[in-house]
PDB file of C-alpha atoms in Angstrom:
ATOM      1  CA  UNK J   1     -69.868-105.272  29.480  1.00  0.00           C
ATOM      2  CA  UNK J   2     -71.406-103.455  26.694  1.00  0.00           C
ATOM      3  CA  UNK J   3     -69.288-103.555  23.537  1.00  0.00           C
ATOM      4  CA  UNK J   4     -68.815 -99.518  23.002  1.00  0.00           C
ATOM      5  CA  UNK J   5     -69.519 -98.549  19.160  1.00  0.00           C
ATOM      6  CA  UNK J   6     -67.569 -95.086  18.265  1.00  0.00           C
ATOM      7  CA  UNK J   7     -71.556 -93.377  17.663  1.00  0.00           C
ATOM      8  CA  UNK J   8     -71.953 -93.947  21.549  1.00  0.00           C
ATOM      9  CA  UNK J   9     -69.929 -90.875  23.008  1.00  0.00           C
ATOM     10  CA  UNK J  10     -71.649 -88.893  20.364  1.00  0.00           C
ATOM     11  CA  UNK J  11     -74.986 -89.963  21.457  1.00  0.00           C
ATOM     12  CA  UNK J  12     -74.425 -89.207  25.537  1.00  0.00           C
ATOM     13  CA  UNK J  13     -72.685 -85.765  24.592  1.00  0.00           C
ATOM     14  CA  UNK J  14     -76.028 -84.999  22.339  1.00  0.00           C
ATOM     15  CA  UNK J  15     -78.255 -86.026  23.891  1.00  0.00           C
ATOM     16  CA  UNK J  16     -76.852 -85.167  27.351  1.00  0.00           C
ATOM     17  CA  UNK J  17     -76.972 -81.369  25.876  1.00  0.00           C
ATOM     18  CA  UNK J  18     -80.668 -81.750  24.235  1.00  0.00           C
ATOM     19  CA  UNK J  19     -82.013 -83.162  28.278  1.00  0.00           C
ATOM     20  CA  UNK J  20     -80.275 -80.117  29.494  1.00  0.00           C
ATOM     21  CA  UNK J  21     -81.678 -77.704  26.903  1.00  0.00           C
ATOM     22  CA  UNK J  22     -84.286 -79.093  25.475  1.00  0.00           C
ATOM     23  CA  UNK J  23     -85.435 -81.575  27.772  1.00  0.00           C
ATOM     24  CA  UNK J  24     -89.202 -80.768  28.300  1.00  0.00           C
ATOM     25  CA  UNK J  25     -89.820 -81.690  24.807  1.00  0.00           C
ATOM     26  CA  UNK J  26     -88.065 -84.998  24.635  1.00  0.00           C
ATOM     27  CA  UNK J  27     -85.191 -84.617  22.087  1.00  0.00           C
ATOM     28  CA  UNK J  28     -82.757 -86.781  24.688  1.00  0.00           C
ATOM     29  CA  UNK J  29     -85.138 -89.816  24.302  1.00  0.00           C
ATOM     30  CA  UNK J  30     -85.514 -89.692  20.527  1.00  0.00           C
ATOM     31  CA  UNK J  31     -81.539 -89.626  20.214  1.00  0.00           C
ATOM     32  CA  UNK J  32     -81.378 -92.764  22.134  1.00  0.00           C
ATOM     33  CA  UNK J  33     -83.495 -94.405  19.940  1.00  0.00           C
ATOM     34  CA  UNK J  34     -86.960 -94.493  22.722  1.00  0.00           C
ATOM     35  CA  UNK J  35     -89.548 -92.716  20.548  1.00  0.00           C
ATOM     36  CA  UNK J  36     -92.406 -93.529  22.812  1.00  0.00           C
ATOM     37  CA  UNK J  37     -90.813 -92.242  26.044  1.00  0.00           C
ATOM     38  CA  UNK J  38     -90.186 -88.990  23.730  1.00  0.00           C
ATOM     39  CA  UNK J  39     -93.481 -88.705  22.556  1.00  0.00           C
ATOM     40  CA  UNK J  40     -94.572 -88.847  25.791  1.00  0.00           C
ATOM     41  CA  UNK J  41     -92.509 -85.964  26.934  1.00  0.00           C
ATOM     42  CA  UNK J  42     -93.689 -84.330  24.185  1.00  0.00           C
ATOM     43  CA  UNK J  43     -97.357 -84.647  24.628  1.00  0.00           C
ATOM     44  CA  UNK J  44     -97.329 -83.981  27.921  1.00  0.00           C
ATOM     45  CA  UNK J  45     -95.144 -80.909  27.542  1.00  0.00           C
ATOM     46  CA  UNK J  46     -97.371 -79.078  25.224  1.00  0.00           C
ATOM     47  CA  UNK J  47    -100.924 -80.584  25.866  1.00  0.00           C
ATOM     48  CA  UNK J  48    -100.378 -80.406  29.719  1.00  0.00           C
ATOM     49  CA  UNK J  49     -98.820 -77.712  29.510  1.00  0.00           C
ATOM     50  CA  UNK J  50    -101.476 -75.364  27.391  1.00  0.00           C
ATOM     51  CA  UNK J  51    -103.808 -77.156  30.513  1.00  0.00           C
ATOM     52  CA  UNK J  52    -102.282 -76.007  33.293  1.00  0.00           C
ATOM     53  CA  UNK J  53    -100.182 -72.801  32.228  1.00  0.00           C
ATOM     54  CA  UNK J  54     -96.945 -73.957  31.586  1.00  0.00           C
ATOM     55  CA  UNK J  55     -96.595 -75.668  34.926  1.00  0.00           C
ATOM     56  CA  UNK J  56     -96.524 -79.233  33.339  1.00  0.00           C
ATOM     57  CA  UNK J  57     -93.740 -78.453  30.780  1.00  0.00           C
ATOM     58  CA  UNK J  58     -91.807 -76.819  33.863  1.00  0.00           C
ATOM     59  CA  UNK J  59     -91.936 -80.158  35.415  1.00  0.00           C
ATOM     60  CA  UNK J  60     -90.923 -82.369  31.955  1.00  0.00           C
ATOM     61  CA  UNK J  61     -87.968 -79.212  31.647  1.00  0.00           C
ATOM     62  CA  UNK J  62     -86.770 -80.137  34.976  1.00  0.00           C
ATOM     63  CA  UNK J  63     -87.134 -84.302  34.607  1.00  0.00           C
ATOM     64  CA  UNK J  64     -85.253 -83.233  31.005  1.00  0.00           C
ATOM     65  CA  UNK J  65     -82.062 -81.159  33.335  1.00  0.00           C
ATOM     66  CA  UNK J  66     -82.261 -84.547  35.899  1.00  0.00           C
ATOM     67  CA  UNK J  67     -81.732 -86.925  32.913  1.00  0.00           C
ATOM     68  CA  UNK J  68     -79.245 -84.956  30.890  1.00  0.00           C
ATOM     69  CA  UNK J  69     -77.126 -84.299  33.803  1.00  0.00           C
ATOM     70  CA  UNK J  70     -76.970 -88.047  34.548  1.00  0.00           C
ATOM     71  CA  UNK J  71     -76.221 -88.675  30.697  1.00  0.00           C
ATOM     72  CA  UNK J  72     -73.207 -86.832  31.089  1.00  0.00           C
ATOM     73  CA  UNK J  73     -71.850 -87.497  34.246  1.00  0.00           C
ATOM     74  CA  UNK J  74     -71.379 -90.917  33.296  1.00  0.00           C
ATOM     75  CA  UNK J  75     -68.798 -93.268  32.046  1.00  0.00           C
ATOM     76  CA  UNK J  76     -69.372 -94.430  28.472  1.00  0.00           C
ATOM     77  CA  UNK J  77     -68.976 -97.972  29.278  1.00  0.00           C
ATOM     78  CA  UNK J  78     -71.837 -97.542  32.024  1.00  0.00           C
ATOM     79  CA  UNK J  79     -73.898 -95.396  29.578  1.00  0.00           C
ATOM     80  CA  UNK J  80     -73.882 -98.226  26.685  1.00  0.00           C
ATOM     81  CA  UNK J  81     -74.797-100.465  29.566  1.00  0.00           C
ATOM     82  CA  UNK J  82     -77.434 -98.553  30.726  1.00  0.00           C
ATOM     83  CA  UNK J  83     -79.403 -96.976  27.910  1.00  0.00           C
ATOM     84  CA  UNK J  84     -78.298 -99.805  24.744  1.00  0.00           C
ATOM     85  CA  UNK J  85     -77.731-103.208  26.204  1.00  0.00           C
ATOM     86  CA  UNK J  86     -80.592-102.573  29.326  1.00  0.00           C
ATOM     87  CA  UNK J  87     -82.677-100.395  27.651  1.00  0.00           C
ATOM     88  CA  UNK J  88     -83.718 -98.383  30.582  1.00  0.00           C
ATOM     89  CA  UNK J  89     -86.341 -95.132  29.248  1.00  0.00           C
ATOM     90  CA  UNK J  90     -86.121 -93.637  32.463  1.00  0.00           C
ATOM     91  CA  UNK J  91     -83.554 -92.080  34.812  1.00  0.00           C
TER      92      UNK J  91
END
């Protein structure tokens, strides 16, 4: 198991909150530290999204609500595990 530093329940309260707020522009991902997953979000948010009327930052809004509900529904010690020791970028 991961070894918990005290930042870690900060980080899945904040950026649990960001997904759920501001999800479709990737502020969850840069929080955990995956800047290239966020940039993604980002880009496609607002380039996709002038493109095809708003529809493709709808859908990175709603992947954002998915992700930052999972961020806080779970334990801390399965969160470290997940998103610090595995790395996982997605879901």
């Amino acid at each position: 198991m991961a070894n918990l530093n005290p930042s870690h329940p900060t980080k899945q309260l904040l950026s649990g909150y960001c997904g759920i707020i501001l999800g479709a522009f990737g502020v969850h991902k840069f929080i955990l530290g995956y800047a290239a997953e966020g940039l993604i979000m980002l880009v496609i948010s607002l380039v996709g999204g002038s493109f095809t009327y708003g529809i493709a930052l709808l859908v990175m809004q709603l992947v954002g609500l998915v992700e930052g509900m999972i961020y806080l529904n779970q334990s801390p010690e399965k969160f470290v595990n997940t998103y610090f020791v595995k790395k996982q970028g997605w879901f």
